[in-house]
mmCIF file of C-alpha atoms in Angstrom:
data_model
loop_
_atom_site.group_PDB
_atom_site.id
_atom_site.type_symbol
_atom_site.label_atom_id
_atom_site.label_comp_id
_atom_site.label_asym_id
_atom_site.label_seq_id
_atom_site.Cartn_x
_atom_site.Cartn_y
_atom_site.Cartn_z
ATOM 1 C CA MET A 18 -0.181 -0.188 -0.006
ATOM 2 C CA THR A 19 1.464 3.255 -0.962
ATOM 3 C CA THR A 20 0.715 6.509 0.252
ATOM 4 C CA THR A 21 -1.631 7.599 -2.543
ATOM 5 C CA ASP A 22 -3.583 4.028 -1.995
ATOM 6 C CA PRO A 23 -6.756 4.067 -0.322
ATOM 7 C CA LEU A 24 -7.043 3.124 3.650
ATOM 8 C CA LEU A 25 -10.395 1.580 2.518
ATOM 9 C CA SER A 26 -11.434 -0.026 -1.144
ATOM 10 C CA VAL A 27 -15.226 -1.120 -1.697
ATOM 11 C CA ARG A 28 -16.150 -2.811 -5.499
ATOM 12 C CA ASP A 29 -19.476 -4.294 -6.125
ATOM 13 C CA LEU A 30 -20.339 -5.372 -2.981
ATOM 14 C CA THR A 31 -23.341 -7.222 -2.363
ATOM 15 C CA MET A 32 -25.587 -8.847 -0.267
ATOM 16 C CA THR A 33 -28.588 -11.021 -0.861
ATOM 17 C CA PHE A 34 -30.677 -12.740 1.803
ATOM 18 C CA PRO A 35 -32.728 -16.215 1.315
ATOM 19 C CA GLY A 36 -36.917 -14.669 1.302
ATOM 20 C CA LYS A 37 -38.494 -16.228 4.030
ATOM 21 C CA ARG A 38 -40.761 -19.000 4.188
ATOM 22 C CA SER A 39 -44.781 -18.316 4.352
ATOM 23 C CA ALA A 40 -46.951 -20.458 6.246
ATOM 24 C CA THR A 41 -47.142 -23.469 3.549
ATOM 25 C CA GLY A 42 -43.349 -23.631 3.277
ATOM 26 C CA ARG A 43 -42.500 -22.341 0.009
ATOM 27 C CA ARG A 44 -40.105 -19.487 0.080
ATOM 28 C CA GLY A 45 -40.304 -15.797 -0.672
ATOM 29 C CA ALA A 46 -38.410 -14.383 -3.569
ATOM 30 C CA PRO A 47 -34.819 -13.257 -2.406
ATOM 31 C CA VAL A 48 -34.076 -9.886 -1.263
ATOM 32 C CA ARG A 49 -31.194 -8.215 -2.466
ATOM 33 C CA ALA A 50 -30.384 -5.558 0.946
ATOM 34 C CA VAL A 51 -26.825 -4.469 -1.063
ATOM 35 C CA ASP A 52 -26.756 -3.702 -4.859
ATOM 36 C CA GLY A 53 -23.263 -3.376 -5.922
ATOM 37 C CA VAL A 54 -22.002 -0.905 -3.766
ATOM 38 C CA SER A 55 -19.048 0.776 -4.424
ATOM 39 C CA PHE A 56 -16.283 3.685 -2.865
ATOM 40 C CA ASP A 57 -12.856 4.714 -1.159
ATOM 41 C CA LEU A 58 -12.007 6.348 1.699
ATOM 42 C CA ALA A 59 -8.476 7.967 2.677
ATOM 43 C CA ALA A 60 -6.950 7.468 5.892
ATOM 44 C CA GLY A 61 -8.219 10.227 8.306
ATOM 45 C CA GLN A 62 -11.426 10.736 6.489
ATOM 46 C CA THR A 63 -14.624 10.463 7.276
ATOM 47 C CA LEU A 64 -17.519 8.747 4.500
ATOM 48 C CA GLY A 65 -20.867 9.733 5.401
ATOM 49 C CA LEU A 66 -23.793 6.824 4.391
ATOM 50 C CA VAL A 67 -26.727 8.091 4.428
ATOM 51 C CA GLY A 68 -30.786 7.592 3.331
ATOM 52 C CA GLU A 69 -34.089 5.702 4.011
ATOM 53 C CA SER A 70 -34.401 2.715 6.944
ATOM 54 C CA GLY A 71 -34.504 -0.249 4.798
ATOM 55 C CA CYS A 72 -31.609 1.438 2.418
ATOM 56 C CA GLY A 73 -29.204 -1.283 2.969
ATOM 57 C CA LYS A 74 -26.404 1.013 4.955
ATOM 58 C CA SER A 75 -26.303 -0.492 7.716
ATOM 59 C CA THR A 76 -25.732 -4.168 6.506
ATOM 60 C CA THR A 77 -23.097 -2.350 4.781
ATOM 61 C CA GLY A 78 -21.618 -1.188 7.637
ATOM 62 C CA ARG A 79 -21.834 -5.040 9.124
ATOM 63 C CA MET A 80 -20.349 -6.274 6.223
ATOM 64 C CA LEU A 81 -17.205 -4.221 6.100
ATOM 65 C CA VAL A 82 -16.336 -5.761 9.790
ATOM 66 C CA ARG A 83 -17.404 -9.710 8.369
ATOM 67 C CA LEU A 84 -19.744 -9.750 11.265
ATOM 68 C CA LEU A 85 -21.965 -10.372 7.426
ATOM 69 C CA GLU A 86 -20.604 -12.262 4.891
ATOM 70 C CA PRO A 87 -21.041 -10.666 1.838
ATOM 71 C CA THR A 88 -23.267 -12.483 -1.261
ATOM 72 C CA SER A 89 -19.877 -10.949 -3.932
ATOM 73 C CA GLY A 90 -17.880 -7.777 -4.728
ATOM 74 C CA SER A 91 -14.542 -7.300 -2.408
ATOM 75 C CA VAL A 92 -13.417 -5.179 0.385
ATOM 76 C CA THR A 93 -9.529 -4.199 0.134
ATOM 77 C CA PHE A 94 -8.029 -2.405 3.319
ATOM 78 C CA GLU A 95 -4.651 -1.249 3.190
ATOM 79 C CA GLY A 96 -4.590 -3.074 0.042
ATOM 80 C CA LYS A 97 -5.400 -6.056 1.142
ATOM 81 C CA ASP A 98 -8.818 -8.223 0.395
ATOM 82 C CA ILE A 99 -10.347 -8.885 4.066
ATOM 83 C CA SER A 100 -13.416 -10.081 1.863
ATOM 84 C CA ARG A 101 -12.567 -13.763 1.928
ATOM 85 C CA LEU A 102 -9.887 -14.201 4.653
ATOM 86 C CA SER A 103 -10.561 -17.245 6.594
ATOM 87 C CA GLN A 104 -11.876 -16.034 10.536
ATOM 88 C CA GLY A 105 -8.273 -16.774 11.739
ATOM 89 C CA ALA A 106 -6.415 -15.169 8.730
ATOM 90 C CA LEU A 107 -8.976 -12.081 9.711
ATOM 91 C CA ARG A 108 -8.045 -12.201 13.501
ATOM 92 C CA PRO A 109 -5.029 -9.890 13.268
ATOM 93 C CA LEU A 110 -6.969 -7.158 10.954
ATOM 94 C CA ARG A 111 -9.870 -6.590 13.479
ATOM 95 C CA ARG A 112 -7.413 -4.371 15.202
ATOM 96 C CA ASN A 113 -7.215 -2.223 13.051
ATOM 97 C CA ILE A 114 -10.941 -2.017 11.769
ATOM 98 C CA GLN A 115 -13.842 -1.837 14.914
ATOM 99 C CA MET A 116 -16.793 -0.711 14.809
ATOM 100 C CA VAL A 117 -19.460 1.522 16.989
ATOM 101 C CA PHE A 118 -23.207 0.082 17.451
ATOM 102 C CA GLN A 119 -26.221 2.503 17.375
ATOM 103 C CA ASP A 120 -28.165 0.845 20.618
ATOM 104 C CA PRO A 121 -25.064 1.247 23.260
ATOM 105 C CA HIS A 122 -27.265 -0.539 26.250
ATOM 106 C CA SER A 123 -28.164 -3.584 23.525
ATOM 107 C CA SER A 124 -24.594 -3.777 22.334
ATOM 108 C CA LEU A 125 -22.637 -3.573 26.001
ATOM 109 C CA ASN A 126 -22.840 -7.008 27.711
ATOM 110 C CA PRO A 127 -25.225 -6.644 31.165
ATOM 111 C CA ARG A 128 -23.015 -9.730 32.462
ATOM 112 C CA GLN A 129 -19.767 -7.578 32.845
ATOM 113 C CA THR A 130 -18.109 -4.655 33.791
ATOM 114 C CA VAL A 131 -17.220 -1.551 31.748
ATOM 115 C CA ALA A 132 -13.206 -2.825 32.540
ATOM 116 C CA ARG A 133 -14.317 -6.539 30.512
ATOM 117 C CA VAL A 134 -16.507 -4.882 28.305
ATOM 118 C CA ILE A 135 -13.751 -2.079 26.726
ATOM 119 C CA SER A 136 -10.692 -4.684 27.610
ATOM 120 C CA ASP A 137 -12.076 -8.076 25.940
ATOM 121 C CA PRO A 138 -10.308 -7.050 22.922
ATOM 122 C CA LEU A 139 -7.185 -6.595 24.439
ATOM 123 C CA LEU A 140 -7.288 -9.835 25.694
ATOM 124 C CA VAL A 141 -8.467 -11.489 22.361
ATOM 125 C CA GLN A 142 -5.411 -10.245 21.016
ATOM 126 C CA GLY A 143 -3.026 -11.545 23.698
ATOM 127 C CA TRP A 144 -2.796 -8.478 26.126
ATOM 128 C CA SER A 145 -2.309 -9.674 29.902
ATOM 129 C CA ALA A 146 -5.973 -8.891 32.547
ATOM 130 C CA ALA A 147 -3.444 -6.373 34.557
ATOM 131 C CA ASP A 148 -2.125 -4.293 31.219
ATOM 132 C CA ALA A 149 -5.681 -4.331 29.563
ATOM 133 C CA ARG A 150 -7.581 -3.055 32.745
ATOM 134 C CA ARG A 151 -5.116 -0.657 32.850
ATOM 135 C CA ARG A 152 -5.280 0.552 28.882
ATOM 136 C CA ALA A 153 -9.539 0.751 29.572
ATOM 137 C CA ALA A 154 -9.078 3.387 32.479
ATOM 138 C CA GLU A 155 -6.852 5.569 29.966
ATOM 139 C CA LEU A 156 -10.004 4.880 27.483
ATOM 140 C CA MET A 157 -12.095 5.831 30.003
ATOM 141 C CA ASP A 158 -10.742 9.397 30.549
ATOM 142 C CA LEU A 159 -10.012 9.287 26.930
ATOM 143 C CA VAL A 160 -13.743 9.796 26.220
ATOM 144 C CA GLY A 161 -15.167 11.776 28.995
ATOM 145 C CA LEU A 162 -16.233 9.430 32.073
ATOM 146 C CA ILE A 163 -14.670 8.633 35.305
ATOM 147 C CA PRO A 164 -11.905 6.185 35.672
ATOM 148 C CA GLU A 165 -13.023 5.433 39.012
ATOM 149 C CA HIS A 166 -16.450 3.369 37.709
ATOM 150 C CA ILE A 167 -14.492 1.195 35.775
ATOM 151 C CA ASP A 168 -16.088 -1.592 38.105
ATOM 152 C CA ARG A 169 -19.586 -0.220 37.597
ATOM 153 C CA TYR A 170 -21.939 -2.117 34.895
ATOM 154 C CA PRO A 171 -23.689 -1.171 31.917
ATOM 155 C CA HIS A 172 -27.004 -0.325 33.223
ATOM 156 C CA GLU A 173 -24.945 2.075 36.381
ATOM 157 C CA PHE A 174 -25.100 4.661 33.179
ATOM 158 C CA SER A 175 -26.848 6.754 31.030
ATOM 159 C CA GLY A 176 -27.890 6.608 27.565
ATOM 160 C CA GLY A 177 -24.582 8.775 25.841
ATOM 161 C CA GLN A 178 -22.498 7.241 28.888
ATOM 162 C CA ALA A 179 -22.799 3.869 27.298
ATOM 163 C CA GLN A 180 -22.181 5.012 23.505
ATOM 164 C CA ARG A 181 -18.821 6.676 25.290
ATOM 165 C CA ILE A 182 -18.366 3.404 26.986
ATOM 166 C CA GLY A 183 -19.027 1.440 22.883
ATOM 167 C CA ILE A 184 -16.467 4.130 21.088
ATOM 168 C CA ALA A 185 -13.842 2.988 24.046
ATOM 169 C CA ARG A 186 -14.408 -0.583 23.176
ATOM 170 C CA SER A 187 -13.559 0.323 19.650
ATOM 171 C CA LEU A 188 -10.725 1.289 20.061
ATOM 172 C CA ALA A 189 -9.201 -0.343 22.633
ATOM 173 C CA THR A 190 -6.767 -1.836 20.207
ATOM 174 C CA SER A 191 -6.076 1.772 18.478
ATOM 175 C CA PRO A 192 -7.705 1.012 15.036
ATOM 176 C CA ARG A 193 -7.511 3.023 12.430
ATOM 177 C CA LEU A 194 -10.831 2.985 10.839
ATOM 178 C CA VAL A 195 -14.005 2.674 12.357
ATOM 179 C CA ILE A 196 -17.330 2.027 11.113
ATOM 180 C CA ALA A 197 -20.327 3.747 13.113
ATOM 181 C CA ASP A 198 -23.853 2.524 12.766
ATOM 182 C CA GLU A 199 -26.085 5.572 13.407
ATOM 183 C CA PRO A 200 -24.001 6.365 16.916
ATOM 184 C CA VAL A 201 -26.436 8.594 17.549
ATOM 185 C CA SER A 202 -29.878 8.039 16.760
ATOM 186 C CA ALA A 203 -30.889 6.220 20.237
ATOM 187 C CA LEU A 204 -29.928 9.650 21.787
ATOM 188 C CA ASP A 205 -31.113 12.805 22.899
ATOM 189 C CA VAL A 206 -30.435 15.385 20.798
ATOM 190 C CA SER A 207 -28.305 17.537 23.638
ATOM 191 C CA VAL A 208 -26.371 14.459 23.948
ATOM 192 C CA GLN A 209 -25.720 13.051 20.193
ATOM 193 C CA ALA A 210 -23.969 16.815 20.436
ATOM 194 C CA GLN A 211 -21.477 15.518 22.764
ATOM 195 C CA ILE A 212 -20.833 12.087 21.569
ATOM 196 C CA VAL A 213 -20.488 13.735 17.435
ATOM 197 C CA ASN A 214 -18.155 16.084 19.107
ATOM 198 C CA LEU A 215 -16.020 13.213 20.328
ATOM 199 C CA MET A 216 -15.775 11.790 17.500
ATOM 200 C CA GLU A 217 -14.473 14.764 15.493
ATOM 201 C CA ARG A 218 -11.772 14.784 18.253
ATOM 202 C CA LEU A 219 -10.702 11.654 18.789
ATOM 203 C CA ARG A 220 -10.594 11.711 15.243
ATOM 204 C CA THR A 221 -8.133 14.703 14.635
ATOM 205 C CA GLU A 222 -5.791 13.151 17.691
ATOM 206 C CA LEU A 223 -5.947 9.932 16.620
ATOM 207 C CA GLY A 224 -5.624 10.249 13.073
ATOM 208 C CA LEU A 225 -8.767 7.975 12.424
ATOM 209 C CA ALA A 226 -11.508 7.182 9.476
ATOM 210 C CA TYR A 227 -15.011 6.879 9.690
ATOM 211 C CA VAL A 228 -17.542 5.400 7.425
ATOM 212 C CA PHE A 229 -20.513 7.240 9.753
ATOM 213 C CA ILE A 230 -23.958 5.412 8.616
ATOM 214 C CA ALA A 231 -27.038 8.268 9.953
ATOM 215 C CA HIS A 232 -30.394 9.282 8.029
ATOM 216 C CA ASP A 233 -29.938 12.541 9.730
ATOM 217 C CA LEU A 234 -28.580 14.778 7.106
ATOM 218 C CA SER A 235 -27.439 17.558 9.467
ATOM 219 C CA VAL A 236 -25.757 15.022 11.822
ATOM 220 C CA VAL A 237 -23.802 13.343 8.524
ATOM 221 C CA LYS A 238 -22.908 17.307 7.470
ATOM 222 C CA ARG A 239 -21.421 18.095 10.824
ATOM 223 C CA VAL A 240 -18.586 15.284 10.509
ATOM 224 C CA SER A 241 -18.421 13.793 6.931
ATOM 225 C CA ASP A 242 -15.284 14.568 4.414
ATOM 226 C CA ARG A 243 -17.721 13.059 1.560
ATOM 227 C CA VAL A 244 -20.711 12.077 1.521
ATOM 228 C CA ALA A 245 -23.030 8.527 0.401
ATOM 229 C CA VAL A 246 -26.287 8.471 -0.565
ATOM 230 C CA MET A 247 -28.004 5.215 -0.829
ATOM 231 C CA TYR A 248 -31.002 4.126 -2.171
ATOM 232 C CA LEU A 249 -32.658 0.681 -2.306
ATOM 233 C CA GLY A 250 -29.245 -0.714 -2.146
ATOM 234 C CA ARG A 251 -27.769 0.981 -4.083
ATOM 235 C CA ILE A 252 -25.367 4.262 -4.259
ATOM 236 C CA VAL A 253 -26.996 7.495 -6.472
ATOM 237 C CA GLU A 254 -24.702 10.141 -5.678
ATOM 238 C CA ILE A 255 -21.330 10.726 -3.856
ATOM 239 C CA GLY A 256 -19.052 13.135 -3.684
ATOM 240 C CA ALA A 257 -17.556 16.040 -1.262
ATOM 241 C CA LYS A 258 -19.915 17.143 1.200
ATOM 242 C CA HIS A 259 -19.987 20.594 0.589
ATOM 243 C CA LEU A 260 -20.986 19.886 -3.209
ATOM 244 C CA LEU A 261 -23.672 17.487 -2.459
ATOM 245 C CA TYR A 262 -25.280 19.785 0.021
ATOM 246 C CA GLU A 263 -25.260 22.496 -2.028
ATOM 247 C CA ASN A 264 -25.818 21.357 -4.789
ATOM 248 C CA PRO A 265 -27.420 18.232 -4.919
ATOM 249 C CA GLN A 266 -27.622 16.014 -8.699
ATOM 250 C CA HIS A 267 -30.199 12.891 -7.896
ATOM 251 C CA PRO A 268 -33.934 14.155 -7.494
ATOM 252 C CA TYR A 269 -33.709 11.192 -4.667
ATOM 253 C CA THR A 270 -30.866 13.621 -2.352
ATOM 254 C CA ARG A 271 -33.165 16.755 -3.229
ATOM 255 C CA ALA A 272 -35.796 15.410 -1.680
ATOM 256 C CA LEU A 273 -33.666 14.046 1.439
ATOM 257 C CA LEU A 274 -32.342 17.665 1.503
ATOM 258 C CA SER A 275 -35.499 19.494 1.414
ATOM 259 C CA ALA A 276 -36.516 17.585 4.703
ATOM 260 C CA VAL A 277 -34.197 19.271 6.994
ATOM 261 C CA PRO A 278 -35.619 22.281 8.596
ATOM 262 C CA LEU A 279 -32.970 25.046 8.271
ATOM 263 C CA PRO A 280 -32.815 27.574 11.738
ATOM 264 C CA ASP A 281 -33.992 30.752 10.070
ATOM 265 C CA PRO A 282 -37.770 30.423 9.911
ATOM 266 C CA ALA A 283 -37.763 32.859 7.183
ATOM 267 C CA ALA A 284 -35.497 30.481 4.860
ATOM 268 C CA GLU A 285 -37.722 27.549 6.301
ATOM 269 C CA ARG A 286 -40.805 28.870 4.101
ATOM 270 C CA ARG A 287 -39.622 30.215 1.572
ATOM 271 C CA ARG A 288 -38.059 27.538 0.489
ATOM 272 C CA GLU A 289 -39.484 24.359 -1.426
ATOM 273 C CA ARG A 290 -40.359 20.929 -0.047
ATOM 274 C CA ILE A 291 -40.056 17.885 -2.292
ATOM 275 C CA VAL A 292 -42.457 15.560 -1.389
ATOM 276 C CA LEU A 293 -41.953 12.067 -2.507
ATOM 277 C CA LEU A 294 -44.889 9.916 -3.737
ATOM 278 C CA GLY A 295 -45.548 6.048 -1.963
ATOM 279 C CA ASP A 296 -43.513 4.084 -0.300
ATOM 280 C CA PRO A 297 -40.314 2.062 -1.203
ATOM 281 C CA PRO A 298 -40.260 -0.354 -3.268
ATOM 282 C CA SER A 299 -39.479 -4.192 -1.686
ATOM 283 C CA PRO A 300 -35.875 -5.263 -2.074
ATOM 284 C CA ALA A 301 -37.423 -8.192 -3.082
ATOM 285 C CA ALA A 302 -39.271 -6.959 -6.622
ATOM 286 C CA PRO A 303 -37.190 -4.031 -6.882
ATOM 287 C CA PRO A 304 -38.397 -1.663 -10.586
ATOM 288 C CA PRO A 305 -37.563 -2.249 -13.482
ATOM 289 C CA GLY A 306 -34.836 0.592 -14.939
ATOM 290 C CA CYS A 307 -34.196 3.239 -12.191
ATOM 291 C CA THR A 308 -35.549 1.946 -8.978
ATOM 292 C CA PHE A 309 -36.466 5.328 -7.501
ATOM 293 C CA HIS A 310 -38.724 6.175 -11.324
ATOM 294 C CA PRO A 311 -41.932 5.265 -8.748
ATOM 295 C CA ARG A 312 -41.075 8.101 -6.978
ATOM 296 C CA CYS A 313 -39.056 10.628 -8.812
ATOM 297 C CA PRO A 314 -41.246 13.673 -10.103
ATOM 298 C CA LYS A 315 -38.579 13.683 -13.400
ATOM 299 C CA ALA A 316 -38.794 10.492 -14.545
ATOM 300 C CA GLN A 317 -38.848 9.492 -18.131
ATOM 301 C CA GLN A 318 -39.570 5.940 -20.538
ATOM 302 C CA LEU A 319 -35.851 5.660 -20.450
ATOM 303 C CA CYS A 320 -35.479 5.555 -16.075
ATOM 304 C CA ARG A 321 -38.608 2.715 -16.364
ATOM 305 C CA THR A 322 -36.452 0.539 -19.417
ATOM 306 C CA GLN A 323 -32.740 1.584 -18.385
ATOM 307 C CA ARG A 324 -30.699 0.920 -14.843
ATOM 308 C CA PRO A 325 -28.378 4.170 -14.821
ATOM 309 C CA LEU A 326 -24.792 3.294 -13.437
ATOM 310 C CA LEU A 327 -22.629 6.044 -11.232
ATOM 311 C CA GLN A 328 -20.719 8.797 -13.669
ATOM 312 C CA LEU A 329 -19.427 11.729 -13.099
ATOM 313 C CA ALA A 330 -21.772 14.768 -13.112
ATOM 314 C CA ALA A 331 -20.984 18.178 -11.247
ATOM 315 C CA SER A 332 -17.681 17.339 -9.509
ATOM 316 C CA ARG A 333 -19.494 14.363 -8.215
ATOM 317 C CA GLU A 334 -20.890 10.099 -9.233
ATOM 318 C CA VAL A 335 -24.642 10.683 -9.777
ATOM 319 C CA ALA A 336 -26.589 7.185 -11.131
ATOM 320 C CA CYS A 337 -28.950 9.504 -12.606
ATOM 321 C CA HIS A 338 -29.932 9.432 -16.816
ATOM 322 C CA PHE A 339 -31.680 13.323 -15.957
ATOM 323 C CA PRO A 340 -29.071 15.010 -13.252
ATOM 324 C CA GLY A 341 -29.205 18.355 -12.152
ATOM 325 C CA ASP A 342 -32.273 20.828 -11.692
#
């Protein structure tokens, strides 16, 4: 890996789940939750992954750390394809790729003390119990918790404090990449800001790279360098944050941004709100052509028959036959 190579490179990542069985025992159509996702992430940068619930962004994050095995495609980390490694070969690499989960309390073992929760990754990597405990105390201080509370249990902490424990656990092995799966969506708004500021500080101090998964576009704007918008398992627009927020090219991106409230009441009243009709199609039976065309206000006949590929438009990549206004 050279200094110009991306830290993480994802190519045509796909995840297909078998269909559910009906009461008669017949299996339904397979569900393609992620359909050909590709992107690069440089060291020290943050990629925001956004979209409606069910679009496949969390499934993508879980495949990046091999909690789910991809159906096809590749995940290359530091120049090495990790998508097909055995669990034994993958174990040494796991120290460099960690994950923060959405619900802090459900992701922490209620039977273990905070010391054990944070130090578990170190014990797996061969650290002694004493060294792992010292490291856990250091990490508690780093994320803004009182090290003297190291022998408490997760239920004795608030939601924001529990998420700080989850972040501390993800940092135990000094990773280079952290996958953050909606890390603030289960928290109060005031606590969300604290966690976002903490993650930004840690990125600067530790040189971390993030894949930040969220549905809140205002949070993603705060933390990201680049943003990828997903719809029905596919990336429909990806580019630098300022370009995407100031001049979105895909109709779906424009609709998402129009739903973000503005702090200025006068500007909020003046702007156009784009309301999409209907619900997202089922990933078990996606429509032909562009999967967004049943809800797109500018769809034409070409959109109904031909799937658009990501292509350069206005200095970012857009999967749309008719990008722009």
